[in-house]
Amino acid sequence: MEAGDPITSARGVGPVLGGKLADAGCRRIRDLLAHLPIRYEDRRTLGRLPGPEEEPSPETAPGALTVVVRLEKPRRVFGRGRFSRVQAIADDGENRAGVVWFNRPYLLNQLEEGASYLLHGVPRRRGGDGAWELANPTVERVGEETPRGAVRPVYGRIGDVPPSRVERLAGGVVSDMTEARGSNWIDEWLPEEERARHGLPSLAEALTEVHRPSPEASVGELNERRSPAHARLAYGEFLLQQLQLAAVRRRRRRQGKPHGYRICDAVRREARGLLPFQLTGAQERVLQEIVGDLSGPRPMLRLVQGDVGSGKTVIAALACLVAARSGLQSALMAPTELLAEQHFTSLARLLGSHLTLALVTSSQHIASDGRAAVRERIAAGRVDLTVGTHALIQERTRFARLGLAVIDEQHRFGVAQRQSLAEKGLRPDLLVMTATPIPRSLALTVYGDLDVSILDEMPPGRSPVETRVISADQRDQAVELVRERLRRGGRAYVVFPLIDAGEGSAAALPSLEESASWWADALGAPCGVVHGRVGRDERDGTMSRFADGSIEVLLATTVIEVGVDVPEATAMVILGAERFGLAQLHQLRGRIGRGTNRALGESICIAVSGGSSADAERRLAVFEESNDGFRIAEEDLRQRGPGEVLGTRQAGLPQFRFGDPARDWKWLVAARTDASVLLDRLAAPGNETLRRQLERRIPGIALSSQEPLSSQETVAP
Ligand code: ADP
Ligand code: MG
């Protein structure tokens, strides 16, 4: 038997069971081995049932008890609906307790009156009489001799195949393969050098330990997936992913691009003449980085991070000008139609006398000559810069010679869209812009092949938004502060965590349904309501009226996070602020303080917190004190770890089977470092198995849930 053999070659797997397993994606031996136990039970110490007045004996794992008992009166009891439970009485010779299993009617046939069983579960006081009861313990028939305690793996089901069956199969495969092939029963692909350097077990040792833990195993470590065995599996998985990224990066470096740029002094002069202001130092630097990429031989793949208002769009506009002067078309994609329109308007103002622009949207707000005509002009190469939403530009618009694609707010732009761009056979230079910064260390490790530029300087003349955290019973203060801004001609957002009161489990959270009218009355200004369940046309209408000032207050959910630019918006109230992550709070705050009109006064953001945890308090303290997106991202990273930070910032990240970027962060970093070195050593003798592992590109124990190399390439960044 080999890891690559079909699952039916495992002992006890016939065509029927094999079919069931295969249907659930478990086709080969290695797929079964990759199905790790979800937890472990420590049954090394036998305990006894607690007496009526006693607490459970503390010698076993937290709360759980392993005990040998006689079972009396096993019976099935019917509850309401289709539910039933199996009950029995357990007697360990000294004390007695009730046992109950829910929804496992088949157990009844396996329980014999008066026979001995090993039970493992957490005792609890029964409602009613307060007697001890074990609910849903694992149960195993034992013979006359005292059972040997062990660390037992507990599996999840595989499709229809129940956990106990999975346990027998996985354990059986490990012992059969060990018997047939010795202690190195599965091919090691990790080079000895890396393994030794990190002090990691071999693949065979790791898989043996997770599936058949040794009597000395630390159950705590196993359960937290921090055992050396788990570390080995996680590191191995990360290493293969990082090797793939490194290989793709290298290949891309060798590939040329089908177009080139001419960057001469005339363009530089034209660009400078375009702007009514001077670029900030950060903008100059990032622009140089972009121009360097454009004039280079391979397609650009660059992420520009910068807070809202740091001048990203301006930089993109200059890049588009450079493209146009090189005879190339550009496309700028925004996450919503409204944003696309806004971009179009401001870009037309900036570039209109120098370039030909077109707006492509799906709705009625189209240019008078019609959508088809616009598309035709783009296809004929008569439009320099096309602005639109992601979908439109990718699906139906053809370009004569697309050189540069700019993607705004990439966290709203999924992997799928990036892929479809590549599938159109286009290899434009790609500029991705985001106002939700990811700490540099994180971006490099996760994106691997993406270059990162940072705009960490605000244009002059903008005063930072003042932020205050208040408690829910001080909301009159918030009203006063907002009314003051409104009197000066400003506009305000009130952000609610929920649409209606029924949504969250905590009833205390303010919802739009419940308190919108209170806020509308208290603020005494024309209000509009916007949330996810308002239709798009109505939402766009309300947003436009907010932008033109016929509505002064927007009562909304976080849908405004990526919204239109309203320079007059100078106040924001965030209700239930304790519920939001730092990144999201900061993103919301970015909606205000965008204008430079001094008459409107200083902008203010009021976070209303409804009593909260120490964690939330720390978060809000950072929010109150800092206006710097990078500082906030770093703090988020420190407080919540990379997994959380990434989770809220990028939904399209690679998923891992064994490793967890948050828990196994240091292994991810190690894998990244090692991969760049290993890539050069791949051809060396001794690394054949690693090479094969990479080349195999199929899901399984090694590449696990990773996509094959070919699609990985189009997925990047
Ligand atoms: P972002 O896309 O990062 O949110 P924008 O490029 O839209 O930022 O710029 C925000 C505002 O600041 C715009 O009105 C823009 O014209 C202005 N701006 C950008 N760069 C500068 C600068 N260097 N000096 C003055 N104003 C600037
Ligand atoms: Mg922008």
XYZ file of C-alpha atoms and ligand atoms in Angstrom:
745
model
C 0.000 0.000 0.000
C 1.234 3.470 -0.955
C -0.030 6.918 -0.057
C -1.061 7.435 -3.665
C -3.074 4.188 -3.901
C -6.856 4.296 -4.146
C -8.710 4.273 -0.855
C -10.098 0.814 -1.595
C -6.640 -0.632 -1.037
C -7.025 0.075 2.683
C -8.041 -2.918 4.787
C -11.790 -3.049 5.314
C -12.671 -0.669 2.483
C -14.776 -2.394 -0.157
C -16.443 -0.823 -3.161
C -19.410 0.518 -1.179
C -17.458 2.225 1.584
C -14.833 3.219 -0.980
C -17.546 4.884 -3.047
C -18.875 6.792 -0.053
C -15.408 7.999 0.862
C -14.610 8.977 -2.700
C -17.846 10.933 -2.961
C -16.676 12.973 -0.005
C -13.347 13.682 -1.691
C -11.384 10.955 0.047
C -10.126 9.011 -2.962
C -6.658 7.965 -1.999
C -4.850 6.738 1.052
C -3.218 10.119 1.416
C -6.588 11.860 1.517
C -7.542 9.719 4.486
C -4.242 10.508 6.180
C -4.854 14.201 5.595
C -8.131 13.946 7.471
C -6.801 14.868 10.898
C -8.620 14.175 14.154
C -10.587 17.164 15.370
C -9.639 16.531 18.984
C -8.078 14.056 21.351
C -9.331 12.389 24.503
C -7.027 11.559 27.335
C -8.037 8.149 28.598
C -4.747 7.304 30.256
C -6.075 7.800 33.741
C -9.155 5.938 34.801
C -11.331 7.941 37.159
C -14.503 7.171 39.000
C -17.968 8.625 38.993
C -18.468 11.482 41.426
C -20.665 10.827 44.482
C -23.884 12.798 44.945
C -22.206 15.459 47.131
C -18.857 15.352 45.360
C -17.279 17.212 42.454
C -15.807 15.116 39.623
C -12.320 13.772 40.242
C -9.850 16.265 38.785
C -7.150 13.863 37.707
C -8.128 13.791 34.029
C -8.242 16.444 31.317
C -10.342 19.578 31.916
C -13.691 18.323 33.045
C -13.537 15.077 31.105
C -13.717 11.757 32.877
C -12.733 8.266 31.774
C -14.426 5.552 33.732
C -15.217 1.824 33.508
C -18.839 1.124 34.406
C -21.626 -1.409 34.169
C -24.572 -0.109 32.206
C -28.067 -0.806 33.462
C -31.477 -0.350 31.865
C -30.417 0.925 28.428
C -33.575 2.261 26.777
C -34.797 4.656 24.113
C -36.850 7.683 25.134
C -38.826 9.743 22.643
C -38.926 13.497 22.863
C -40.762 16.071 20.834
C -40.601 15.985 17.058
C -38.391 13.395 15.478
C -35.878 13.458 18.307
C -35.104 10.579 20.585
C -32.417 9.778 23.092
C -30.852 6.664 24.528
C -30.569 6.544 28.316
C -28.919 4.182 30.777
C -27.604 4.096 34.325
C -23.863 3.786 34.900
C -22.481 2.075 37.988
C -18.745 1.955 38.712
C -19.147 -0.195 41.813
C -19.140 2.779 44.118
C -21.252 5.554 42.580
C -24.011 5.774 40.025
C -24.809 8.359 37.365
C -27.237 8.779 34.492
C -26.004 8.518 30.906
C -27.743 10.023 27.925
C -27.013 10.025 24.202
C -28.944 12.311 21.913
C -29.925 11.328 18.391
C -27.926 8.142 18.298
C -30.743 5.558 18.322
C -28.487 2.875 16.807
C -26.509 2.798 20.064
C -29.340 0.946 21.752
C -28.550 -2.243 19.832
C -24.946 -2.092 20.945
C -25.604 -1.716 24.667
C -26.132 -4.839 26.714
C -27.730 -4.800 30.136
C -25.125 -5.392 32.845
C -22.074 -5.409 30.538
C -18.901 -3.343 31.143
C -18.118 -0.242 29.142
C -15.456 2.423 29.038
C -17.112 5.839 29.037
C -15.412 9.151 28.366
C -17.256 12.407 28.799
C -17.893 15.453 30.939
C -20.158 14.900 33.971
C -22.757 17.568 34.678
C -25.549 18.076 37.159
C -28.868 16.999 35.775
C -31.675 19.543 35.859
C -34.433 18.525 38.267
C -32.902 16.170 40.788
C -29.321 17.449 40.522
C -27.865 13.955 40.139
C -24.714 13.478 38.023
C -25.148 12.728 34.372
C -22.832 12.046 31.441
C -24.152 13.484 28.188
C -22.973 12.023 24.885
C -19.914 10.233 26.273
C -17.883 8.072 23.925
C -18.619 4.452 24.721
C -16.647 1.305 24.153
C -17.274 -2.268 25.261
C -14.507 -3.634 27.511
C -13.691 -7.222 28.395
C -12.802 -8.731 31.717
C -9.221 -7.448 31.868
C -8.756 -3.802 32.850
C -8.694 -1.694 29.651
C -5.468 0.030 28.698
C -5.777 3.767 28.785
C -4.656 5.725 25.754
C -4.817 9.050 24.001
C -7.636 8.571 21.596
C -8.139 10.622 18.445
C -11.667 11.792 17.709
C -12.478 12.356 14.057
C -15.105 14.264 12.171
C -17.237 12.347 9.701
C -16.171 11.957 6.112
C -19.390 12.407 4.188
C -21.664 9.630 5.434
C -18.942 7.684 7.146
C -19.237 8.018 10.931
C -16.330 9.133 13.142
C -15.764 5.750 14.782
C -15.351 4.157 11.355
C -12.934 6.862 10.273
C -10.913 6.243 13.427
C -10.590 2.528 12.710
C -9.658 3.149 9.080
C -7.026 5.809 9.735
C -5.484 3.894 12.625
C -5.513 0.731 10.502
C -3.753 2.395 7.580
C -1.005 3.725 9.836
C -0.370 0.375 11.524
C -0.607 -1.631 8.288
C 1.796 0.642 6.476
C 4.191 0.665 9.413
C 4.140 -3.115 9.496
C 4.715 -3.433 5.774
C 7.281 -0.677 5.271
C 8.874 0.073 8.606
C 9.030 3.296 10.527
C 9.557 5.365 7.376
C 6.298 4.153 5.960
C 5.517 7.236 3.890
C 7.947 9.026 1.581
C 9.641 11.987 3.127
C 9.818 14.940 0.762
C 11.055 17.613 3.123
C 14.829 17.950 2.704
C 16.800 16.713 5.687
C 18.492 20.080 6.059
C 15.266 22.019 6.671
C 13.883 19.294 8.874
C 16.951 19.199 11.061
C 17.246 22.964 11.261
C 13.711 23.295 12.591
C 13.882 20.154 14.705
C 10.763 18.741 13.073
C 9.664 15.086 12.985
C 9.573 13.188 9.703
C 6.335 12.924 7.764
C 5.865 9.318 8.916
C 6.505 10.262 12.538
C 4.134 13.211 12.328
C 1.315 11.232 10.752
C 1.780 8.387 13.225
C 1.595 10.802 16.112
C -1.560 12.559 14.971
C -3.430 9.364 14.095
C -2.091 7.059 16.784
C -0.729 9.290 19.532
C 1.932 7.732 21.732
C 1.210 7.198 25.425
C 3.585 10.079 26.250
C 1.800 12.547 23.979
C 0.754 15.922 25.342
C -2.983 15.995 24.858
C -3.039 19.741 25.409
C -0.608 20.309 22.528
C -2.436 17.888 20.279
C -5.754 19.549 20.952
C -4.390 22.997 20.246
C -2.661 21.679 17.144
C 0.644 22.892 18.528
C 2.321 19.508 18.774
C 5.577 18.916 16.891
C 3.582 16.653 14.572
C 1.125 19.412 13.737
C 3.969 21.896 13.300
C 5.581 19.582 10.776
C 2.398 19.260 8.746
C 1.701 22.999 8.838
C 5.255 23.952 7.919
C 5.268 21.441 5.070
C 2.042 22.836 3.706
C 3.236 26.439 3.943
C 6.541 25.514 2.347
C 4.877 24.023 -0.716
C 2.628 27.054 -1.051
C 5.554 29.426 -0.743
C 7.557 27.388 -3.246
C 4.691 27.672 -5.689
C 4.524 31.421 -5.196
C 8.274 31.699 -5.610
C 8.191 29.593 -8.757
C 5.408 31.713 -10.230
C 7.269 34.884 -9.345
C 10.357 33.581 -11.048
C 8.482 32.520 -14.133
C 6.805 35.887 -14.394
C 10.125 37.580 -14.117
C 11.269 35.670 -17.174
C 8.116 36.423 -19.171
C 8.064 39.657 -21.033
C 5.016 41.791 -21.685
C 3.520 42.344 -25.093
C 3.706 46.118 -24.829
C 6.215 48.779 -23.844
C 6.234 52.325 -22.516
C 8.034 55.400 -23.655
C 8.775 57.648 -20.749
C 10.351 60.902 -21.835
C 10.743 64.390 -20.472
C 7.739 65.629 -22.424
C 5.466 63.244 -20.506
C 7.028 64.284 -17.237
C 6.402 67.905 -18.008
C 2.850 67.263 -19.091
C 2.176 65.310 -15.892
C 3.458 68.086 -13.690
C 1.475 70.692 -15.549
C -1.654 68.656 -14.966
C -1.782 69.024 -11.228
C -2.813 72.147 -9.376
C -0.629 71.038 -6.466
C 2.739 69.470 -5.732
C 2.991 65.759 -5.133
C 3.826 64.723 -1.588
C 7.152 63.020 -0.999
C 5.382 59.695 -0.659
C 3.514 60.228 -3.923
C 6.772 61.045 -5.718
C 8.355 57.894 -4.385
C 5.455 55.624 -5.287
C 5.154 57.181 -8.737
C 8.834 56.424 -9.338
C 8.256 52.837 -8.276
C 5.355 52.528 -10.691
C 7.195 54.148 -13.582
C 10.094 51.808 -12.894
C 7.739 48.836 -13.217
C 6.105 50.160 -16.359
C 9.362 50.728 -18.160
C 10.652 47.366 -16.996
C 10.432 44.233 -19.107
C 7.814 42.302 -17.121
C 4.210 43.113 -16.262
C 3.780 45.190 -13.143
C 1.969 43.662 -10.213
C 1.935 46.326 -7.562
C -0.193 47.004 -4.528
C -0.402 50.618 -3.412
C -1.559 51.049 0.149
C -2.539 54.403 1.524
C -5.175 55.888 3.746
C -8.251 57.435 2.236
C -7.220 60.832 0.877
C -3.522 60.055 0.658
C -3.645 60.621 -3.079
C -3.787 57.161 -4.612
C -6.205 58.080 -7.374
C -4.028 60.969 -8.450
C -1.081 58.603 -8.809
C -3.189 56.203 -10.848
C -4.245 59.048 -13.125
C -0.622 59.940 -13.827
C 0.157 56.319 -14.627
C -2.735 56.317 -17.107
C -1.333 59.411 -18.754
C 2.013 57.694 -19.164
C 0.250 54.724 -20.757
C -1.675 56.942 -23.166
C 1.466 58.728 -24.273
C 2.946 55.329 -25.027
C -0.032 54.535 -27.230
C -1.661 52.213 -24.687
C -5.143 52.111 -23.203
C -5.892 51.978 -19.494
C -8.813 50.753 -17.465
C -9.783 51.815 -13.969
C -12.112 49.547 -12.052
C -14.100 50.505 -8.990
C -16.151 48.254 -6.709
C -19.499 50.033 -7.220
C -21.202 51.929 -10.022
C -21.457 55.022 -7.926
C -17.753 55.014 -7.182
C -17.017 54.404 -10.838
C -19.061 57.464 -11.738
C -17.337 59.526 -9.133
C -13.921 58.425 -10.345
C -14.957 59.224 -13.880
C -16.043 62.736 -12.940
C -12.891 63.566 -11.026
C -10.590 61.959 -13.595
C -12.354 63.767 -16.407
C -11.797 67.018 -14.562
C -8.115 66.224 -14.157
C -7.333 64.554 -17.481
C -10.217 65.538 -19.760
C -8.282 68.037 -21.827
C -5.382 65.619 -22.299
C -7.000 62.187 -22.738
C -10.170 60.641 -24.103
C -12.188 59.065 -21.317
C -15.200 56.777 -21.264
C -17.475 55.525 -18.549
C -18.891 52.032 -18.818
C -21.720 51.192 -16.449
C -24.578 48.766 -16.620
C -27.358 51.112 -15.605
C -29.342 53.906 -17.167
C -26.895 56.652 -16.313
C -25.028 56.040 -19.549
C -23.573 58.446 -21.991
C -26.086 59.604 -24.550
C -24.490 57.833 -27.469
C -25.254 54.508 -25.799
C -23.302 51.722 -24.350
C -22.676 49.836 -27.566
C -21.166 52.877 -29.189
C -18.879 53.418 -26.216
C -17.716 49.832 -26.387
C -17.065 50.173 -30.072
C -14.850 53.176 -29.550
C -12.925 51.338 -26.857
C -12.470 48.341 -29.115
C -11.289 50.602 -31.904
C -8.659 52.080 -29.609
C -10.173 55.552 -29.626
C -10.555 55.755 -25.837
C -7.467 56.233 -23.681
C -8.951 55.619 -20.253
C -12.052 53.553 -19.514
C -13.639 53.795 -16.089
C -16.171 51.252 -14.851
C -16.982 48.519 -12.411
C -14.979 45.326 -12.323
C -17.584 43.120 -13.895
C -18.295 45.316 -16.871
C -14.761 45.883 -17.848
C -13.947 42.225 -17.637
C -16.976 40.668 -19.184
C -17.935 42.565 -22.244
C -15.498 45.306 -22.966
C -12.818 44.620 -25.528
C -9.750 46.752 -25.760
C -7.621 47.447 -28.793
C -4.406 47.534 -26.735
C -4.876 47.460 -23.001
C -1.609 48.279 -21.284
C -2.577 49.206 -17.740
C -5.337 48.052 -15.445
C -5.967 49.878 -12.185
C -8.071 48.229 -9.512
C -9.401 50.441 -6.758
C -10.193 49.053 -3.320
C -8.881 45.607 -3.949
C -10.378 44.068 -0.834
C -13.677 44.270 -2.652
C -12.146 42.729 -5.696
C -12.051 38.970 -5.515
C -9.651 36.418 -6.773
C -12.237 35.345 -9.334
C -12.244 38.711 -11.059
C -8.487 38.808 -11.253
C -8.597 35.387 -12.777
C -11.102 36.352 -15.439
C -8.923 39.256 -16.480
C -6.040 36.882 -17.005
C -8.265 34.420 -18.818
C -9.111 37.017 -21.408
C -5.537 36.599 -22.452
C -4.661 40.064 -21.261
C -1.398 40.634 -19.549
C -1.663 44.301 -18.635
C 0.376 45.982 -15.982
C -1.687 45.733 -12.841
C -1.936 48.434 -10.224
C -4.010 47.561 -7.191
C -4.968 50.263 -4.731
C -6.276 49.787 -1.241
C -7.146 52.054 1.652
C -7.153 49.132 4.057
C -3.502 48.667 4.763
C -1.989 45.340 5.578
C 1.236 45.505 7.582
C 4.141 45.068 5.234
C 5.400 41.850 6.777
C 2.004 40.305 6.297
C 1.534 41.474 2.723
C 4.881 40.107 1.636
C 4.266 36.750 3.185
C 0.760 36.275 2.007
C 0.903 37.724 -1.463
C 4.414 36.576 -2.049
C 4.703 37.782 -5.583
C 3.216 41.221 -5.163
C 5.298 44.367 -4.918
C 4.052 46.736 -2.264
C 4.163 50.534 -2.260
C 3.096 52.622 0.685
C 1.667 56.141 0.680
C 2.315 57.109 4.250
C 1.975 60.848 3.978
C -1.118 63.019 3.686
C -1.315 65.993 1.348
C -0.890 69.243 3.269
C -3.779 71.346 4.494
C -5.962 68.565 5.756
C -6.660 68.559 9.466
C -7.021 65.116 10.980
C -10.417 63.961 12.128
C -10.938 64.349 15.848
C -12.161 61.139 17.417
C -14.016 60.685 20.707
C -15.213 57.556 22.424
C -18.303 57.977 24.597
C -20.674 55.581 26.320
C -24.216 54.894 25.157
C -25.809 56.980 27.922
C -23.903 60.033 26.682
C -25.525 60.063 23.273
C -26.958 63.557 23.847
C -23.375 64.773 23.695
C -22.997 63.164 20.297
C -26.185 64.863 19.117
C -24.873 68.250 20.228
C -21.528 67.779 18.467
C -23.199 66.694 15.239
C -25.746 69.537 15.284
C -22.883 71.977 15.579
C -21.297 70.557 12.393
C -24.634 70.634 10.584
C -25.144 74.296 11.527
C -21.847 75.142 9.827
C -23.025 73.510 6.610
C -21.547 70.079 7.147
C -23.148 66.682 6.667
C -23.208 63.662 8.948
C -23.297 59.875 8.991
C -24.846 57.833 11.780
C -23.668 54.223 11.491
C -25.661 51.377 13.040
C -24.316 47.873 13.656
C -27.648 46.231 12.770
C -30.638 46.736 10.512
C -33.248 45.304 12.856
C -33.246 44.429 16.504
C -33.781 40.706 15.976
C -30.492 40.207 14.177
C -27.820 39.889 16.813
C -27.871 37.656 19.816
C -27.138 40.595 22.080
C -30.394 42.522 22.151
C -28.650 45.587 23.540
C -27.167 46.634 20.192
C -28.718 49.658 18.545
C -30.468 48.898 15.277
C -31.619 51.136 12.457
C -35.201 49.945 12.761
C -35.312 50.715 16.439
C -33.523 54.006 16.784
C -33.318 55.680 13.380
C -36.305 57.863 14.189
C -34.810 58.875 17.527
C -31.674 60.106 15.761
C -33.636 61.801 13.005
C -35.700 63.714 15.584
C -32.747 64.564 17.774
C -30.644 65.888 14.878
C -33.553 67.780 13.352
C -32.240 67.707 9.786
C -33.333 65.989 6.560
C -32.296 62.325 6.828
C -31.930 59.393 4.449
C -31.653 55.700 5.243
C -29.282 53.314 3.518
C -28.553 49.667 4.244
C -27.954 46.356 2.530
C -31.635 45.602 2.006
C -32.426 48.868 0.278
C -32.524 48.307 -3.477
C -29.624 49.627 -5.477
C -31.511 52.332 -7.318
C -33.009 53.701 -4.146
C -29.656 53.506 -2.417
C -27.891 55.331 -5.238
C -30.645 57.950 -5.207
C -30.273 58.566 -1.482
C -26.487 58.721 -1.773
C -26.730 61.273 -4.570
C -29.087 63.436 -2.530
C -26.675 63.206 0.373
C -23.877 64.256 -1.958
C -25.812 67.264 -3.309
C -26.964 68.319 0.143
C -30.725 67.826 -0.085
C -30.195 65.182 2.594
C -27.939 66.233 5.456
C -27.772 63.095 7.560
C -27.305 59.547 6.352
C -28.541 56.873 8.758
C -26.805 53.743 7.549
C -25.142 50.438 8.165
C -21.556 49.774 7.158
C -22.558 49.756 3.471
C -21.096 53.258 3.396
C -17.647 51.881 4.171
C -16.645 52.127 0.554
C -18.793 55.000 -0.532
C -18.978 58.156 -2.491
C -16.735 61.025 -1.710
C -18.703 63.783 0.031
C -16.253 66.544 0.988
C -18.904 68.292 3.123
C -19.257 65.276 5.428
C -17.666 66.414 8.668
C -19.363 64.318 11.340
C -19.833 60.630 11.980
C -21.436 58.761 14.847
C -20.632 55.038 15.074
C -23.094 53.203 17.300
C -22.194 49.885 18.905
C -18.582 50.753 18.153
C -17.352 47.995 20.471
C -18.587 45.542 17.874
C -16.360 46.713 15.047
C -12.747 45.768 14.375
C -10.112 48.479 14.227
C -9.701 48.223 10.495
C -13.381 48.681 9.907
C -13.662 51.608 12.304
C -10.819 53.289 10.507
C -12.333 52.570 7.129
C -15.625 54.104 8.252
C -13.916 57.184 9.611
C -12.295 57.636 6.205
C -15.696 58.779 4.888
C -15.378 62.105 6.700
C -12.809 64.878 6.816
C -12.126 64.654 3.090
C -12.765 68.277 2.252
C -10.560 71.323 2.634
C -13.294 73.908 3.200
C -12.263 75.565 6.446
C -15.668 77.149 6.999
C -17.058 73.706 7.817
C -14.792 73.411 10.853
C -12.930 70.412 12.114
C -14.373 66.977 11.411
C -15.437 64.786 14.277
C -15.972 61.057 14.659
C -17.839 59.862 17.743
C -17.616 56.196 18.643
C -20.460 55.228 20.948
C -19.588 52.158 22.941
C -22.242 50.176 24.765
C -20.187 48.749 27.619
C -17.643 46.205 26.570
C -14.712 43.903 27.091
C -11.151 44.909 27.881
C -10.233 43.999 24.316
C -12.809 46.319 22.833
C -11.721 49.087 25.160
C -8.116 48.747 24.009
C -9.257 48.788 20.413
C -11.290 51.940 20.895
C -8.422 53.618 22.733
C -6.154 53.067 19.719
C -8.891 54.300 17.418
C -9.343 57.454 19.469
C -5.666 58.177 19.602
C -4.493 57.410 16.061
C -5.489 58.542 12.581
C -2.797 56.551 10.857
C -3.986 53.483 8.969
C -0.623 51.779 9.203
C -0.305 52.320 12.903
C -3.822 50.914 13.259
C -3.038 47.902 11.111
C 0.089 47.148 13.146
C -1.878 47.478 16.357
C -4.563 45.207 14.979
C -1.869 42.707 14.132
C -0.459 42.920 17.620
C -3.818 42.593 19.352
C -5.485 40.018 17.222
C -2.783 38.230 15.311
C -2.234 37.890 11.576
C -5.066 35.461 10.954
C -7.690 37.853 12.216
C -6.124 40.825 10.539
C -6.020 39.035 7.229
C -9.449 37.596 7.701
C -11.038 41.010 7.899
C -8.988 42.413 5.077
C -8.866 39.838 2.398
C -11.486 37.226 1.875
C -9.731 35.635 -1.069
C -6.687 34.402 0.802
C -5.467 30.864 0.300
C -7.032 28.359 2.631
C -4.841 25.859 4.387
C -5.669 22.399 5.551
C -3.121 21.835 8.297
C -1.697 25.228 8.994
C -3.411 28.297 10.323
C -1.589 31.554 9.542
C -2.607 32.989 12.913
C -1.612 30.058 15.072
C 1.361 28.940 12.984
C 2.602 32.358 12.010
C 6.234 31.590 12.777
C 6.085 28.542 10.524
C 4.649 30.604 7.698
C 7.484 33.084 8.032
C 10.048 30.263 8.174
C 8.519 28.665 5.099
C 8.738 31.902 3.171
C 12.406 32.332 4.011
C 13.218 28.711 3.256
C 11.311 28.650 -0.029
C 13.416 31.332 -1.667
C 16.565 29.356 -0.884
C 15.101 25.963 -1.698
C 13.939 27.035 -5.118
C 17.573 27.231 -6.203
C 18.353 23.854 -4.695
C 15.406 22.045 -6.270
C 17.489 20.585 -9.044
C 20.123 19.248 -6.643
C 20.275 15.499 -6.042
C 18.382 14.385 -2.981
C 15.459 16.698 -3.628
C 13.693 14.472 -6.146
C 10.771 13.769 -3.849
C 10.264 17.431 -3.134
C 10.398 18.163 -6.834
C 7.860 15.458 -7.535
C 5.690 16.761 -4.738
C 5.658 20.181 -6.374
C 5.146 18.821 -9.829
C 2.310 16.575 -8.866
C 0.083 19.603 -8.349
C -2.799 17.577 -7.161
C -4.771 17.892 -3.984
C -3.707 15.444 -1.394
C -1.594 15.224 1.625
C 1.193 17.381 0.373
C -0.405 20.095 -1.659
C -3.506 19.604 0.457
C -6.063 22.246 -0.335
C -3.770 24.301 -2.512
C -4.707 24.989 -6.031
C -2.538 23.525 -8.742
C 0.364 25.584 -9.947
C -1.289 26.630 -13.184
C -4.312 28.279 -11.595
C -2.241 29.638 -8.764
C -0.505 31.723 -11.320
C -3.638 33.408 -12.531
C -4.858 33.813 -8.965
C -1.901 35.896 -7.904
C -1.847 38.427 -6.403
P -7.238 58.541 -2.379
O -7.543 57.921 -3.715
O -6.007 57.984 -1.767
O -8.392 58.517 -1.449
P -7.191 60.934 -3.925
O -6.185 60.688 -4.966
O -8.635 60.807 -4.305
O -6.907 60.072 -2.631
O -6.929 62.374 -3.316
C -7.783 62.917 -2.347
C -7.886 64.438 -2.561
O -6.639 65.044 -2.293
C -8.250 64.791 -3.962
O -9.119 65.880 -3.927
C -6.925 65.177 -4.593
O -7.076 66.102 -5.626
C -6.171 65.756 -3.432
N -4.728 65.570 -3.505
C -4.072 64.450 -3.866
N -2.738 64.628 -3.798
C -2.537 65.879 -3.352
C -1.369 66.677 -3.062
N -0.144 66.180 -3.209
N -1.568 67.937 -2.623
C -2.800 68.433 -2.471
N -3.936 67.759 -2.724
C -3.813 66.488 -3.160
Mg -9.263 56.856 -4.224
